[in-house]
Amino acid sequence: MPLTYQKTYRTSTTAAILVVLFVLIGAYYVYFFRDSAWLATLVGASRVPMTRWIVGIVIFAVNYMLLGRVPRTLQIVVTFVELFLLLGLFMTTFQLSLPFIRQKIGFLILQGAFTTLYVSAISIVIAFCIALVTAIARLSSNGVAVGIARFYTSFFRGLPLLIQIFILYMGFPQLGFVINPIPAGVAALSLCYGAYMSEIFRAGIQSIPVGQWEASRALGLHKSKIMRLVILPQALKIIIPPTGNHFIAMLKDSSLVSVVGVWELTYVASTVGNRDFRNMEMLITAAAIYWFMSIVLELVQSRIERRFSSATR
């Protein structure tokens, strides 16, 4: 078969397979999700509906075999899209009120998501500075500095973040220091994540070859200048990419500051949901917003990683 015909054949075959795959998704929806009573039957009844399981297994097997006939990149994309569609189809079984979601989603984004990003952004900047100072102290020759850094790291990595928030918000007022909810949440997130990130900073600094230190000393540079001008610029190429993972984790952990009354995304969603008796609508909407923000941050992180990896070569 000529090469042109082979390419045309592969393209038409791939298109046909994609059509069949999405037809299978539609069939799966009609058979499994249009009548959601079988879910209650599956959970509450003693007799399992075997017919539905058999049909589901057959659809899954056909779907898997068809996916094996398309290129790998397309496999990843189609699998992601299929799972996303199945998740959306599953959410339809909750009988959500879409008009209510459209009415409240603006408030969730402007008030809740903005506060979440605001708290997380300030916390990651402070945690970055704390981690840098702690890592340098851990690597210093001063025993007192090493002891303080190790105690800080051990203490704040050993306590749950929720307890740290409660101690800062409710404990310090007993000593005469009243802390508002947002500063208490920012302080707890910064101290907790600064302890975790300090290990990343320490590993990044230690990854720089010893020859860099020796060459800098041979040039007569002071230790502080060696760290600032030679070591840290190289270590940051290793430190910054994994710091993005901590920022994404902090974005979700910031929901814990809702316990002290901060109007972040989780607090706004639960408050609006409880007030209007639409808890599931608001919680699912908040989950979707969290997921969207995480995806955007993952894309930014991957771009930063590519930039630093190309600069390292």
mmCIF file of C-alpha atoms in Angstrom:
data_model
loop_
_atom_site.group_PDB
_atom_site.id
_atom_site.type_symbol
_atom_site.label_atom_id
_atom_site.label_comp_id
_atom_site.label_asym_id
_atom_site.label_seq_id
_atom_site.Cartn_x
_atom_site.Cartn_y
_atom_site.Cartn_z
ATOM 1 C CA MET A 1 0.000 0.000 0.000
ATOM 2 C CA PRO A 2 1.454 3.442 -0.929
ATOM 3 C CA LEU A 3 2.588 5.666 1.920
ATOM 4 C CA THR A 4 -0.110 8.275 1.198
ATOM 5 C CA TYR A 5 -2.837 5.641 1.379
ATOM 6 C CA GLN A 6 -1.318 4.254 4.582
ATOM 7 C CA LYS A 7 -1.492 7.666 6.263
ATOM 8 C CA THR A 8 -5.058 8.171 5.055
ATOM 9 C CA TYR A 9 -5.982 4.702 6.300
ATOM 10 C CA ARG A 10 -4.462 5.349 9.727
ATOM 11 C CA THR A 11 -6.219 8.725 10.004
ATOM 12 C CA SER A 12 -9.612 7.310 9.040
ATOM 13 C CA THR A 13 -9.120 4.333 11.365
ATOM 14 C CA THR A 14 -8.224 6.625 14.263
ATOM 15 C CA ALA A 15 -11.261 8.822 13.572
ATOM 16 C CA ALA A 16 -13.545 5.786 13.436
ATOM 17 C CA ILE A 17 -12.112 4.464 16.711
ATOM 18 C CA LEU A 18 -12.676 7.822 18.405
ATOM 19 C CA VAL A 19 -16.291 7.880 17.240
ATOM 20 C CA VAL A 20 -16.837 4.375 18.579
ATOM 21 C CA LEU A 21 -15.210 5.313 21.897
ATOM 22 C CA PHE A 22 -17.551 8.236 22.469
ATOM 23 C CA VAL A 23 -20.514 6.115 21.395
ATOM 24 C CA LEU A 24 -19.478 3.703 24.128
ATOM 25 C CA ILE A 25 -19.431 6.578 26.600
ATOM 26 C CA GLY A 26 -22.972 7.471 25.544
ATOM 27 C CA ALA A 27 -24.083 3.868 25.902
ATOM 28 C CA TYR A 28 -22.475 3.701 29.320
ATOM 29 C CA TYR A 29 -24.385 6.798 30.357
ATOM 30 C CA VAL A 30 -27.722 5.527 29.063
ATOM 31 C CA TYR A 31 -27.322 2.123 30.650
ATOM 32 C CA PHE A 32 -25.785 3.066 33.962
ATOM 33 C CA PHE A 33 -26.485 6.699 34.813
ATOM 34 C CA ARG A 34 -29.821 7.557 33.269
ATOM 35 C CA ASP A 35 -31.507 5.272 35.770
ATOM 36 C CA SER A 36 -29.512 5.751 38.968
ATOM 37 C CA ALA A 37 -31.822 3.577 41.069
ATOM 38 C CA TRP A 38 -29.514 0.625 40.468
ATOM 39 C CA LEU A 39 -26.874 2.393 42.604
ATOM 40 C CA ALA A 40 -29.139 2.221 45.626
ATOM 41 C CA THR A 41 -29.973 -1.367 44.727
ATOM 42 C CA LEU A 42 -26.296 -2.200 44.507
ATOM 43 C CA VAL A 43 -25.600 -0.680 47.931
ATOM 44 C CA GLY A 44 -28.715 -1.742 49.820
ATOM 45 C CA ALA A 45 -29.871 -4.985 48.286
ATOM 46 C CA SER A 46 -28.346 -8.381 48.805
ATOM 47 C CA ARG A 47 -28.694 -9.407 45.156
ATOM 48 C CA VAL A 48 -26.119 -7.720 42.911
ATOM 49 C CA PRO A 49 -27.395 -6.820 39.384
ATOM 50 C CA MET A 50 -24.967 -9.053 37.484
ATOM 51 C CA THR A 51 -26.284 -8.044 34.068
ATOM 52 C CA ARG A 52 -25.160 -4.478 34.540
ATOM 53 C CA TRP A 53 -21.745 -5.600 35.726
ATOM 54 C CA ILE A 54 -21.316 -7.861 32.695
ATOM 55 C CA VAL A 55 -22.324 -5.103 30.277
ATOM 56 C CA GLY A 56 -19.988 -2.671 32.041
ATOM 57 C CA ILE A 57 -17.065 -5.107 31.830
ATOM 58 C CA VAL A 58 -17.729 -5.715 28.118
ATOM 59 C CA ILE A 59 -17.865 -1.974 27.386
ATOM 60 C CA PHE A 60 -14.637 -1.448 29.338
ATOM 61 C CA ALA A 61 -12.880 -4.295 27.462
ATOM 62 C CA VAL A 62 -13.949 -3.012 24.041
ATOM 63 C CA ASN A 63 -12.947 0.508 25.033
ATOM 64 C CA TYR A 64 -9.516 -0.705 26.177
ATOM 65 C CA MET A 65 -8.890 -2.683 22.984
ATOM 66 C CA LEU A 66 -9.854 0.268 20.790
ATOM 67 C CA LEU A 67 -7.584 2.591 22.750
ATOM 68 C CA GLY A 68 -4.716 0.193 22.070
ATOM 69 C CA ARG A 69 -5.064 0.905 18.335
ATOM 70 C CA VAL A 70 -4.407 4.656 18.509
ATOM 71 C CA PRO A 71 -1.094 6.487 19.124
ATOM 72 C CA ARG A 72 0.126 6.909 22.713
ATOM 73 C CA THR A 73 -0.420 10.675 22.862
ATOM 74 C CA LEU A 74 -3.967 10.231 21.648
ATOM 75 C CA GLN A 75 -4.458 7.434 24.177
ATOM 76 C CA ILE A 76 -3.572 9.832 26.999
ATOM 77 C CA VAL A 77 -5.864 12.572 25.710
ATOM 78 C CA VAL A 78 -8.813 10.273 25.031
ATOM 79 C CA THR A 79 -8.436 8.494 28.376
ATOM 80 C CA PHE A 80 -8.396 11.835 30.210
ATOM 81 C CA VAL A 81 -11.442 13.069 28.277
ATOM 82 C CA GLU A 82 -13.317 9.809 28.862
ATOM 83 C CA LEU A 83 -12.668 9.885 32.594
ATOM 84 C CA PHE A 84 -13.674 13.549 32.736
ATOM 85 C CA LEU A 85 -16.916 12.808 30.905
ATOM 86 C CA LEU A 86 -17.660 9.828 33.134
ATOM 87 C CA LEU A 87 -17.076 11.994 36.195
ATOM 88 C CA GLY A 88 -19.457 14.600 34.815
ATOM 89 C CA LEU A 89 -22.031 11.922 34.009
ATOM 90 C CA PHE A 90 -21.719 10.543 37.520
ATOM 91 C CA MET A 91 -22.310 14.029 38.953
ATOM 92 C CA THR A 92 -25.631 14.190 37.092
ATOM 93 C CA THR A 93 -26.931 11.433 39.366
ATOM 94 C CA PHE A 94 -26.919 13.929 42.266
ATOM 95 C CA GLN A 95 -29.647 15.947 40.496
ATOM 96 C CA LEU A 96 -27.808 19.217 41.004
ATOM 97 C CA SER A 97 -29.556 22.564 40.559
ATOM 98 C CA LEU A 98 -27.629 24.214 37.729
ATOM 99 C CA PRO A 99 -29.487 27.576 38.023
ATOM 100 C CA PHE A 100 -28.453 27.776 41.683
ATOM 101 C CA ILE A 101 -24.822 27.007 40.777
ATOM 102 C CA ARG A 102 -24.828 29.679 38.039
ATOM 103 C CA GLN A 103 -26.267 32.163 40.546
ATOM 104 C CA LYS A 104 -23.654 31.532 43.242
ATOM 105 C CA ILE A 105 -20.488 30.636 41.317
ATOM 106 C CA GLY A 106 -19.520 34.283 40.844
ATOM 107 C CA PHE A 107 -19.573 34.870 44.591
ATOM 108 C CA LEU A 108 -17.542 31.708 45.196
ATOM 109 C CA ILE A 109 -14.867 32.878 42.759
ATOM 110 C CA LEU A 110 -14.722 36.567 43.745
ATOM 111 C CA GLN A 111 -14.870 35.998 47.491
ATOM 112 C CA GLY A 112 -13.756 32.426 48.147
ATOM 113 C CA ALA A 113 -11.225 31.671 45.398
ATOM 114 C CA PHE A 114 -9.663 35.142 45.616
ATOM 115 C CA THR A 115 -9.149 34.799 49.395
ATOM 116 C CA THR A 116 -7.721 31.301 48.910
ATOM 117 C CA LEU A 117 -5.160 32.541 46.369
ATOM 118 C CA TYR A 118 -4.409 35.609 48.491
ATOM 119 C CA VAL A 119 -3.702 33.557 51.634
ATOM 120 C CA SER A 120 -1.733 30.907 49.727
ATOM 121 C CA ALA A 121 0.411 33.427 47.807
ATOM 122 C CA ILE A 122 1.427 35.360 50.925
ATOM 123 C CA SER A 123 2.088 32.135 52.835
ATOM 124 C CA ILE A 124 4.324 30.604 50.142
ATOM 125 C CA VAL A 125 6.456 33.781 49.946
ATOM 126 C CA ILE A 126 6.968 33.840 53.720
ATOM 127 C CA ALA A 127 7.538 30.062 53.790
ATOM 128 C CA PHE A 128 10.165 30.476 51.036
ATOM 129 C CA CYS A 129 12.102 32.972 53.153
ATOM 130 C CA ILE A 130 11.786 30.866 56.315
ATOM 131 C CA ALA A 131 12.940 27.754 54.466
ATOM 132 C CA LEU A 132 15.978 29.542 53.042
ATOM 133 C CA VAL A 133 17.084 30.836 56.450
ATOM 134 C CA THR A 134 16.467 27.449 58.077
ATOM 135 C CA ALA A 135 18.412 25.565 55.401
ATOM 136 C CA ILE A 136 21.387 27.900 55.708
ATOM 137 C CA ALA A 137 21.274 27.512 59.500
ATOM 138 C CA ARG A 138 21.195 23.714 59.162
ATOM 139 C CA LEU A 139 24.336 23.821 57.018
ATOM 140 C CA SER A 140 26.240 26.305 59.155
ATOM 141 C CA SER A 141 29.126 25.451 61.473
ATOM 142 C CA ASN A 142 27.403 27.159 64.412
ATOM 143 C CA GLY A 143 25.972 24.510 66.716
ATOM 144 C CA VAL A 144 23.385 26.887 68.224
ATOM 145 C CA ALA A 145 22.003 27.762 64.773
ATOM 146 C CA VAL A 146 21.869 24.089 63.810
ATOM 147 C CA GLY A 147 20.063 23.230 67.048
ATOM 148 C CA ILE A 148 17.465 25.981 66.574
ATOM 149 C CA ALA A 149 16.887 24.987 62.942
ATOM 150 C CA ARG A 150 16.503 21.309 63.805
ATOM 151 C CA PHE A 151 14.099 22.067 66.650
ATOM 152 C CA TYR A 152 11.971 24.291 64.411
ATOM 153 C CA THR A 153 11.883 21.703 61.643
ATOM 154 C CA SER A 154 11.049 18.850 64.010
ATOM 155 C CA PHE A 155 8.356 20.802 65.881
ATOM 156 C CA PHE A 156 6.404 22.204 62.944
ATOM 157 C CA ARG A 157 6.697 19.014 60.872
ATOM 158 C CA GLY A 158 5.500 16.999 63.845
ATOM 159 C CA LEU A 159 2.331 18.981 64.605
ATOM 160 C CA PRO A 160 -0.796 18.792 62.442
ATOM 161 C CA LEU A 161 -1.466 22.017 60.581
ATOM 162 C CA LEU A 162 -4.949 22.317 62.097
ATOM 163 C CA ILE A 163 -3.521 22.287 65.637
ATOM 164 C CA GLN A 164 -1.016 24.986 64.666
ATOM 165 C CA ILE A 165 -3.875 27.177 63.430
ATOM 166 C CA PHE A 166 -5.812 26.672 66.672
ATOM 167 C CA ILE A 167 -2.748 27.425 68.814
ATOM 168 C CA LEU A 168 -2.025 30.678 66.987
ATOM 169 C CA TYR A 169 -5.655 31.824 66.862
ATOM 170 C CA MET A 170 -6.932 30.717 70.276
ATOM 171 C CA GLY A 171 -3.763 30.214 72.311
ATOM 172 C CA PHE A 172 -2.005 33.542 71.868
ATOM 173 C CA PRO A 173 -5.038 35.625 73.041
ATOM 174 C CA GLN A 174 -4.589 33.975 76.451
ATOM 175 C CA LEU A 175 -1.130 35.577 76.540
ATOM 176 C CA GLY A 176 -2.526 38.971 75.563
ATOM 177 C CA PHE A 177 -1.794 38.771 71.823
ATOM 178 C CA VAL A 178 -4.959 38.794 69.729
ATOM 179 C CA ILE A 179 -4.377 37.573 66.162
ATOM 180 C CA ASN A 180 -6.979 38.044 63.440
ATOM 181 C CA PRO A 181 -8.088 34.980 61.440
ATOM 182 C CA ILE A 182 -6.188 35.721 58.213
ATOM 183 C CA PRO A 183 -2.823 36.529 59.885
ATOM 184 C CA ALA A 184 -3.213 33.420 62.060
ATOM 185 C CA GLY A 185 -3.865 31.258 59.010
ATOM 186 C CA VAL A 186 -0.997 32.805 57.047
ATOM 187 C CA ALA A 187 1.390 32.372 59.978
ATOM 188 C CA ALA A 188 0.424 28.717 60.480
ATOM 189 C CA LEU A 189 0.748 27.880 56.777
ATOM 190 C CA SER A 190 4.064 29.714 56.505
ATOM 191 C CA LEU A 191 5.614 28.066 59.556
ATOM 192 C CA CYS A 192 4.393 24.592 58.616
ATOM 193 C CA TYR A 193 5.421 24.704 54.965
ATOM 194 C CA GLY A 194 8.642 26.549 55.761
ATOM 195 C CA ALA A 195 9.693 23.533 57.841
ATOM 196 C CA TYR A 196 8.957 21.124 54.981
ATOM 197 C CA MET A 197 10.518 23.305 52.306
ATOM 198 C CA SER A 198 13.698 23.781 54.321
ATOM 199 C CA GLU A 199 14.638 20.192 53.492
ATOM 200 C CA ILE A 200 14.267 20.955 49.779
ATOM 201 C CA PHE A 201 16.488 24.012 50.167
ATOM 202 C CA ARG A 202 19.076 22.071 52.132
ATOM 203 C CA ALA A 203 19.174 19.310 49.516
ATOM 204 C CA GLY A 204 19.437 21.868 46.720
ATOM 205 C CA ILE A 205 22.362 23.661 48.358
ATOM 206 C CA GLN A 206 24.146 20.385 49.124
ATOM 207 C CA SER A 207 23.730 19.269 45.499
ATOM 208 C CA ILE A 208 26.163 21.962 44.345
ATOM 209 C CA PRO A 209 29.625 20.364 43.841
ATOM 210 C CA VAL A 210 32.253 21.050 46.485
ATOM 211 C CA GLY A 211 34.509 22.397 43.747
ATOM 212 C CA GLN A 212 32.273 25.468 43.479
ATOM 213 C CA TRP A 213 32.954 26.302 47.130
ATOM 214 C CA GLU A 214 36.673 25.681 46.785
ATOM 215 C CA ALA A 215 36.971 27.766 43.619
ATOM 216 C CA SER A 216 35.084 30.632 45.275
ATOM 217 C CA ARG A 217 37.337 30.519 48.321
ATOM 218 C CA ALA A 218 40.384 30.512 46.042
ATOM 219 C CA LEU A 219 39.102 33.762 44.543
ATOM 220 C CA GLY A 220 39.018 35.276 48.019
ATOM 221 C CA LEU A 221 35.232 35.564 48.313
ATOM 222 C CA HIS A 222 33.642 35.771 51.761
ATOM 223 C CA LYS A 223 31.334 32.949 52.827
ATOM 224 C CA SER A 224 28.246 35.166 52.581
ATOM 225 C CA LYS A 225 29.194 36.256 49.057
ATOM 226 C CA ILE A 226 29.861 32.661 48.048
ATOM 227 C CA MET A 227 26.371 31.700 49.175
ATOM 228 C CA ARG A 228 24.675 34.733 47.592
ATOM 229 C CA LEU A 229 26.582 34.983 44.309
ATOM 230 C CA VAL A 230 27.670 31.430 43.521
ATOM 231 C CA ILE A 231 25.742 28.733 45.387
ATOM 232 C CA LEU A 232 22.173 30.038 45.612
ATOM 233 C CA PRO A 233 21.797 31.000 41.910
ATOM 234 C CA GLN A 234 22.705 27.421 40.987
ATOM 235 C CA ALA A 235 20.680 25.826 43.798
ATOM 236 C CA LEU A 236 17.531 27.752 42.870
ATOM 237 C CA LYS A 237 17.380 25.838 39.594
ATOM 238 C CA ILE A 238 16.853 22.707 41.701
ATOM 239 C CA ILE A 239 14.779 24.295 44.470
ATOM 240 C CA ILE A 240 12.138 26.272 42.580
ATOM 241 C CA PRO A 241 10.418 23.464 40.584
ATOM 242 C CA PRO A 242 9.511 21.275 43.622
ATOM 243 C CA THR A 243 8.428 24.422 45.462
ATOM 244 C CA GLY A 244 5.532 24.527 43.000
ATOM 245 C CA ASN A 245 4.297 21.211 44.381
ATOM 246 C CA HIS A 246 4.182 22.710 47.862
ATOM 247 C CA PHE A 247 2.267 25.734 46.580
ATOM 248 C CA ILE A 248 -0.357 23.462 45.010
ATOM 249 C CA ALA A 249 -0.593 21.494 48.262
ATOM 250 C CA MET A 250 -0.835 24.732 50.245
ATOM 251 C CA LEU A 251 -3.650 25.899 47.986
ATOM 252 C CA LYS A 252 -5.736 22.949 49.182
ATOM 253 C CA ASP A 253 -4.502 23.006 52.787
ATOM 254 C CA SER A 254 -5.584 26.636 53.010
ATOM 255 C CA SER A 255 -9.122 25.265 53.368
ATOM 256 C CA LEU A 256 -8.188 24.486 56.996
ATOM 257 C CA VAL A 257 -8.162 28.189 57.863
ATOM 258 C CA SER A 258 -11.932 28.106 57.411
ATOM 259 C CA VAL A 259 -12.170 26.737 60.966
ATOM 260 C CA VAL A 260 -11.208 30.175 62.312
ATOM 261 C CA GLY A 261 -13.693 32.032 60.122
ATOM 262 C CA VAL A 262 -11.609 33.020 57.103
ATOM 263 C CA TRP A 263 -13.902 33.482 54.108
ATOM 264 C CA GLU A 264 -11.906 31.303 51.770
ATOM 265 C CA LEU A 265 -13.409 28.953 49.189
ATOM 266 C CA THR A 266 -14.390 26.063 51.467
ATOM 267 C CA TYR A 267 -15.916 28.358 54.096
ATOM 268 C CA VAL A 268 -17.925 30.299 51.501
ATOM 269 C CA ALA A 269 -19.171 27.097 49.844
ATOM 270 C CA SER A 270 -20.254 25.475 53.113
ATOM 271 C CA THR A 271 -21.881 28.695 54.386
ATOM 272 C CA VAL A 272 -23.883 29.321 51.223
ATOM 273 C CA GLY A 273 -24.787 25.640 50.941
ATOM 274 C CA ASN A 274 -26.027 25.404 54.531
ATOM 275 C CA ARG A 275 -28.021 28.612 54.230
ATOM 276 C CA ASP A 276 -29.882 27.511 51.095
ATOM 277 C CA PHE A 277 -29.875 23.746 51.799
ATOM 278 C CA ARG A 278 -27.795 23.162 48.655
ATOM 279 C CA ASN A 279 -24.663 21.682 50.208
ATOM 280 C CA MET A 280 -23.852 19.264 47.376
ATOM 281 C CA GLU A 281 -24.106 21.956 44.698
ATOM 282 C CA MET A 282 -21.730 24.273 46.530
ATOM 283 C CA LEU A 283 -19.242 21.595 47.563
ATOM 284 C CA ILE A 284 -19.006 20.187 44.032
ATOM 285 C CA THR A 285 -18.623 23.706 42.626
ATOM 286 C CA ALA A 286 -15.853 24.447 45.154
ATOM 287 C CA ALA A 287 -14.149 21.160 44.246
ATOM 288 C CA ALA A 288 -14.268 22.110 40.553
ATOM 289 C CA ILE A 289 -12.735 25.532 41.302
ATOM 290 C CA TYR A 290 -9.968 23.935 43.380
ATOM 291 C CA TRP A 291 -9.273 21.489 40.566
ATOM 292 C CA PHE A 292 -9.170 24.238 37.956
ATOM 293 C CA MET A 293 -6.737 26.319 40.033
ATOM 294 C CA SER A 294 -4.554 23.249 40.592
ATOM 295 C CA ILE A 295 -4.464 22.495 36.849
ATOM 296 C CA VAL A 296 -3.433 26.078 36.061
ATOM 297 C CA LEU A 297 -0.684 25.925 38.682
ATOM 298 C CA GLU A 298 0.487 22.552 37.348
ATOM 299 C CA LEU A 299 0.814 24.043 33.865
ATOM 300 C CA VAL A 300 2.778 27.004 35.262
ATOM 301 C CA GLN A 301 4.981 24.636 37.251
ATOM 302 C CA SER A 302 5.708 22.429 34.239
ATOM 303 C CA ARG A 303 6.705 25.502 32.233
ATOM 304 C CA ILE A 304 9.030 26.647 35.024
ATOM 305 C CA GLU A 305 10.557 23.161 35.227
ATOM 306 C CA ARG A 306 11.214 23.131 31.467
ATOM 307 C CA ARG A 307 12.789 26.564 31.665
ATOM 308 C CA PHE A 308 15.106 25.647 34.529
ATOM 309 C CA SER A 309 15.980 22.248 33.057
ATOM 310 C CA SER A 310 16.973 23.891 29.756
ATOM 311 C CA ALA A 311 19.016 26.479 31.648
ATOM 312 C CA THR A 312 20.819 23.707 33.570
ATOM 313 C CA ARG A 313 21.991 21.866 30.453
#
